[in-house]
PDB file of N, CA and C in Angstrom:
ATOM      1  N   MET A  12       0.847  -1.161  -0.002  1.00  0.00           N
ATOM      2  CA  MET A  12       0.010  -0.087   0.095  1.00  0.00           C
ATOM      3  C   MET A  12       0.968   1.115   0.094  1.00  0.00           C
ATOM      4  N   LYS A  13       1.995   1.220   0.790  1.00  0.00           N
ATOM      5  CA  LYS A  13       2.834   2.465   0.878  1.00  0.00           C
ATOM      6  C   LYS A  13       3.329   2.755  -0.639  1.00  0.00           C
ATOM      7  N   LYS A  14       3.937   1.739  -1.375  1.00  0.00           N
ATOM      8  CA  LYS A  14       4.303   1.903  -2.700  1.00  0.00           C
ATOM      9  C   LYS A  14       3.350   2.533  -3.518  1.00  0.00           C
ATOM     10  N   TRP A  15       2.104   1.990  -3.356  1.00  0.00           N
ATOM     11  CA  TRP A  15       1.110   2.378  -4.287  1.00  0.00           C
ATOM     12  C   TRP A  15       0.769   3.982  -4.094  1.00  0.00           C
ATOM     13  N   SER A  16       0.679   4.250  -2.662  1.00  0.00           N
ATOM     14  CA  SER A  16       0.386   5.517  -2.462  1.00  0.00           C
ATOM     15  C   SER A  16       1.395   6.717  -2.594  1.00  0.00           C
ATOM     16  N   GLY A  17       2.641   6.145  -2.739  1.00  0.00           N
ATOM     17  CA  GLY A  17       3.769   7.120  -2.884  1.00  0.00           C
ATOM     18  C   GLY A  17       4.091   7.768  -1.405  1.00  0.00           C
ATOM     19  N   TYR A  18       3.637   7.146  -0.320  1.00  0.00           N
ATOM     20  CA  TYR A  18       3.937   7.374   0.941  1.00  0.00           C
ATOM     21  C   TYR A  18       5.466   7.640   1.255  1.00  0.00           C
ATOM     22  N   HIS A  19       6.084   6.443   0.834  1.00  0.00           N
ATOM     23  CA  HIS A  19       7.550   6.212   1.145  1.00  0.00           C
ATOM     24  C   HIS A  19       8.490   7.431   0.560  1.00  0.00           C
ATOM     25  N   ARG A  20       8.140   7.695  -0.619  1.00  0.00           N
ATOM     26  CA  ARG A  20       8.730   8.888  -1.231  1.00  0.00           C
ATOM     27  C   ARG A  20       8.626  10.069  -0.705  1.00  0.00           C
ATOM     28  N   LEU A  21       7.398  10.386  -0.249  1.00  0.00           N
ATOM     29  CA  LEU A  21       6.978  11.557   0.517  1.00  0.00           C
ATOM     30  C   LEU A  21       7.780  11.591   1.700  1.00  0.00           C
ATOM     31  N   SER A  22       7.911  10.779   2.653  1.00  0.00           N
ATOM     32  CA  SER A  22       8.611  10.545   3.604  1.00  0.00           C
ATOM     33  C   SER A  22      10.027  10.855   3.647  1.00  0.00           C
ATOM     34  N   LEU A  23      10.621  10.282   2.461  1.00  0.00           N
ATOM     35  CA  LEU A  23      12.067  10.586   2.341  1.00  0.00           C
ATOM     36  C   LEU A  23      12.292  12.181   1.820  1.00  0.00           C
ATOM     37  N   ILE A  24      11.352  12.533   1.130  1.00  0.00           N
ATOM     38  CA  ILE A  24      11.250  14.165   1.023  1.00  0.00           C
ATOM     39  C   ILE A  24      11.315  15.094   2.213  1.00  0.00           C
ATOM     40  N   GLU A  25      10.414  14.593   2.933  1.00  0.00           N
ATOM     41  CA  GLU A  25      10.335  15.347   4.312  1.00  0.00           C
ATOM     42  C   GLU A  25      11.326  15.252   5.182  1.00  0.00           C
ATOM     43  N   THR A  26      11.935  14.078   5.186  1.00  0.00           N
ATOM     44  CA  THR A  26      13.175  13.899   6.028  1.00  0.00           C
ATOM     45  C   THR A  26      14.491  14.822   5.481  1.00  0.00           C
ATOM     46  N   LYS A  27      14.484  14.945   4.138  1.00  0.00           N
ATOM     47  CA  LYS A  27      15.629  15.844   3.637  1.00  0.00           C
ATOM     48  C   LYS A  27      15.344  17.136   3.672  1.00  0.00           C
ATOM     49  N   MET A  28      14.290  17.660   3.809  1.00  0.00           N
ATOM     50  CA  MET A  28      13.994  19.262   3.779  1.00  0.00           C
ATOM     51  C   MET A  28      14.628  19.833   4.979  1.00  0.00           C
ATOM     52  N   PRO A  29      14.951  19.379   6.290  1.00  0.00           N
ATOM     53  CA  PRO A  29      15.719  20.380   7.114  1.00  0.00           C
ATOM     54  C   PRO A  29      17.170  20.495   6.769  1.00  0.00           C
ATOM     55  N   VAL A  30      17.670  19.230   5.996  1.00  0.00           N
ATOM     56  CA  VAL A  30      19.015  19.176   5.573  1.00  0.00           C
ATOM     57  C   VAL A  30      19.163  20.130   4.476  1.00  0.00           C
ATOM     58  N   LEU A  31      18.402  20.195   3.520  1.00  0.00           N
ATOM     59  CA  LEU A  31      18.517  21.187   2.458  1.00  0.00           C
ATOM     60  C   LEU A  31      18.263  22.689   3.054  1.00  0.00           C
ATOM     61  N   ARG A  32      17.626  22.836   4.034  1.00  0.00           N
ATOM     62  CA  ARG A  32      17.469  24.269   4.563  1.00  0.00           C
ATOM     63  C   ARG A  32      18.897  24.643   5.191  1.00  0.00           C
ATOM     64  N   GLN A  33      19.249  23.631   5.970  1.00  0.00           N
ATOM     65  CA  GLN A  33      20.568  24.008   6.660  1.00  0.00           C
ATOM     66  C   GLN A  33      21.702  24.207   5.535  1.00  0.00           C
ATOM     67  N   ILE A  34      21.776  23.569   4.546  1.00  0.00           N
ATOM     68  CA  ILE A  34      22.605  23.782   3.442  1.00  0.00           C
ATOM     69  C   ILE A  34      22.445  25.259   2.901  1.00  0.00           C
ATOM     70  N   ILE A  35      21.307  25.621   2.614  1.00  0.00           N
ATOM     71  CA  ILE A  35      21.236  26.862   1.933  1.00  0.00           C
ATOM     72  C   ILE A  35      20.856  28.103   2.808  1.00  0.00           C
ATOM     73  N   SER A  36      20.689  27.901   4.156  1.00  0.00           N
ATOM     74  CA  SER A  36      20.372  28.942   5.054  1.00  0.00           C
ATOM     75  C   SER A  36      21.517  29.944   5.124  1.00  0.00           C
ATOM     76  N   ASP A  37      22.832  29.537   5.162  1.00  0.00           N
ATOM     77  CA  ASP A  37      23.865  30.534   5.326  1.00  0.00           C
ATOM     78  C   ASP A  37      24.295  31.212   4.039  1.00  0.00           C
ATOM     79  N   THR A  38      23.735  30.756   2.843  1.00  0.00           N
ATOM     80  CA  THR A  38      24.170  31.276   1.643  1.00  0.00           C
ATOM     81  C   THR A  38      23.237  32.256   0.882  1.00  0.00           C
ATOM     82  N   LEU A  39      22.044  32.321   1.444  1.00  0.00           N
ATOM     83  CA  LEU A  39      20.971  33.078   1.023  1.00  0.00           C
ATOM     84  C   LEU A  39      21.165  34.662   1.387  1.00  0.00           C
ATOM     85  N   SER A  40      21.847  35.486   0.461  1.00  0.00           N
ATOM     86  CA  SER A  40      22.098  36.841   0.669  1.00  0.00           C
ATOM     87  C   SER A  40      21.609  37.871  -0.263  1.00  0.00           C
ATOM     88  N   ALA A  41      20.900  37.250  -1.409  1.00  0.00           N
ATOM     89  CA  ALA A  41      20.330  37.869  -2.354  1.00  0.00           C
ATOM     90  C   ALA A  41      19.113  38.894  -1.862  1.00  0.00           C
ATOM     91  N   LYS A  42      19.019  40.083  -2.553  1.00  0.00           N
ATOM     92  CA  LYS A  42      17.934  40.970  -2.029  1.00  0.00           C
ATOM     93  C   LYS A  42      16.635  40.519  -2.399  1.00  0.00           C
ATOM     94  N   TYR A  43      16.368  40.112  -3.683  1.00  0.00           N
ATOM     95  CA  TYR A  43      15.367  39.648  -4.179  1.00  0.00           C
ATOM     96  C   TYR A  43      14.929  38.205  -4.168  1.00  0.00           C
ATOM     97  N   PHE A  44      13.740  37.935  -4.005  1.00  0.00           N
ATOM     98  CA  PHE A  44      13.279  36.441  -3.772  1.00  0.00           C
ATOM     99  C   PHE A  44      13.670  35.503  -5.055  1.00  0.00           C
ATOM    100  N   SER A  45      13.544  35.995  -6.145  1.00  0.00           N
ATOM    101  CA  SER A  45      13.833  35.269  -7.489  1.00  0.00           C
ATOM    102  C   SER A  45      15.101  34.864  -7.394  1.00  0.00           C
ATOM    103  N   SER A  46      16.102  36.049  -7.087  1.00  0.00           N
ATOM    104  CA  SER A  46      17.465  35.532  -6.959  1.00  0.00           C
ATOM    105  C   SER A  46      17.906  34.526  -5.828  1.00  0.00           C
ATOM    106  N   GLN A  47      17.132  34.761  -4.682  1.00  0.00           N
ATOM    107  CA  GLN A  47      17.323  33.765  -3.602  1.00  0.00           C
ATOM    108  C   GLN A  47      16.872  32.406  -4.061  1.00  0.00           C
ATOM    109  N   GLU A  48      15.880  32.350  -4.940  1.00  0.00           N
ATOM    110  CA  GLU A  48      15.386  30.885  -5.309  1.00  0.00           C
ATOM    111  C   GLU A  48      16.567  30.334  -6.188  1.00  0.00           C
ATOM    112  N   ILE A  49      16.821  31.143  -7.132  1.00  0.00           N
ATOM    113  CA  ILE A  49      17.992  30.536  -8.067  1.00  0.00           C
ATOM    114  C   ILE A  49      19.243  30.156  -7.241  1.00  0.00           C
ATOM    115  N   HIS A  50      19.555  31.015  -6.224  1.00  0.00           N
ATOM    116  CA  HIS A  50      20.812  30.624  -5.557  1.00  0.00           C
ATOM    117  C   HIS A  50      20.606  29.397  -4.746  1.00  0.00           C
ATOM    118  N   ALA A  51      19.447  29.230  -4.158  1.00  0.00           N
ATOM    119  CA  ALA A  51      19.159  28.035  -3.413  1.00  0.00           C
ATOM    120  C   ALA A  51      19.295  26.856  -4.167  1.00  0.00           C
ATOM    121  N   CYS A  52      18.676  26.942  -5.360  1.00  0.00           N
ATOM    122  CA  CYS A  52      18.748  25.635  -6.284  1.00  0.00           C
ATOM    123  C   CYS A  52      20.084  25.145  -6.867  1.00  0.00           C
ATOM    124  N   VAL A  53      20.987  26.380  -6.984  1.00  0.00           N
ATOM    125  CA  VAL A  53      22.272  26.040  -7.458  1.00  0.00           C
ATOM    126  C   VAL A  53      23.085  25.529  -6.212  1.00  0.00           C
ATOM    127  N   ALA A  54      22.880  26.134  -4.940  1.00  0.00           N
ATOM    128  CA  ALA A  54      23.505  25.488  -3.862  1.00  0.00           C
ATOM    129  C   ALA A  54      23.220  24.120  -3.504  1.00  0.00           C
ATOM    130  N   VAL A  55      21.862  23.691  -3.709  1.00  0.00           N
ATOM    131  CA  VAL A  55      21.564  22.353  -3.564  1.00  0.00           C
ATOM    132  C   VAL A  55      22.150  21.387  -4.567  1.00  0.00           C
ATOM    133  N   LEU A  56      22.009  21.802  -5.811  1.00  0.00           N
ATOM    134  CA  LEU A  56      22.585  21.022  -6.821  1.00  0.00           C
ATOM    135  C   LEU A  56      24.184  20.744  -6.536  1.00  0.00           C
ATOM    136  N   ASN A  57      24.843  21.927  -6.144  1.00  0.00           N
ATOM    137  CA  ASN A  57      26.206  21.867  -5.847  1.00  0.00           C
ATOM    138  C   ASN A  57      26.598  20.636  -4.723  1.00  0.00           C
ATOM    139  N   LYS A  58      25.829  20.636  -3.696  1.00  0.00           N
ATOM    140  CA  LYS A  58      25.792  19.632  -2.591  1.00  0.00           C
ATOM    141  C   LYS A  58      25.678  18.163  -3.184  1.00  0.00           C
ATOM    142  N   PHE A  59      24.700  18.111  -4.277  1.00  0.00           N
ATOM    143  CA  PHE A  59      24.573  16.769  -4.608  1.00  0.00           C
ATOM    144  C   PHE A  59      25.633  16.215  -5.591  1.00  0.00           C
ATOM    145  N   ILE A  60      26.301  17.254  -6.127  1.00  0.00           N
ATOM    146  CA  ILE A  60      27.553  17.046  -7.100  1.00  0.00           C
ATOM    147  C   ILE A  60      28.753  16.471  -6.245  1.00  0.00           C
ATOM    148  N   GLU A  61      28.955  17.172  -5.047  1.00  0.00           N
ATOM    149  CA  GLU A  61      30.041  16.837  -4.298  1.00  0.00           C
ATOM    150  C   GLU A  61      30.186  15.302  -3.805  1.00  0.00           C
TER     151      GLU A  61
END
């Protein structure tokens, strides 16, 4: 039932969110939200590449 409903995938995402927030929290210094959003995406991708 868990695989059918996607619950397991959702649980993994919810577990990773605090980690991702910690990674990007110190790096968001842009003034505008759109710039912060791009900067956050790049920071997360860089962590996955490492």
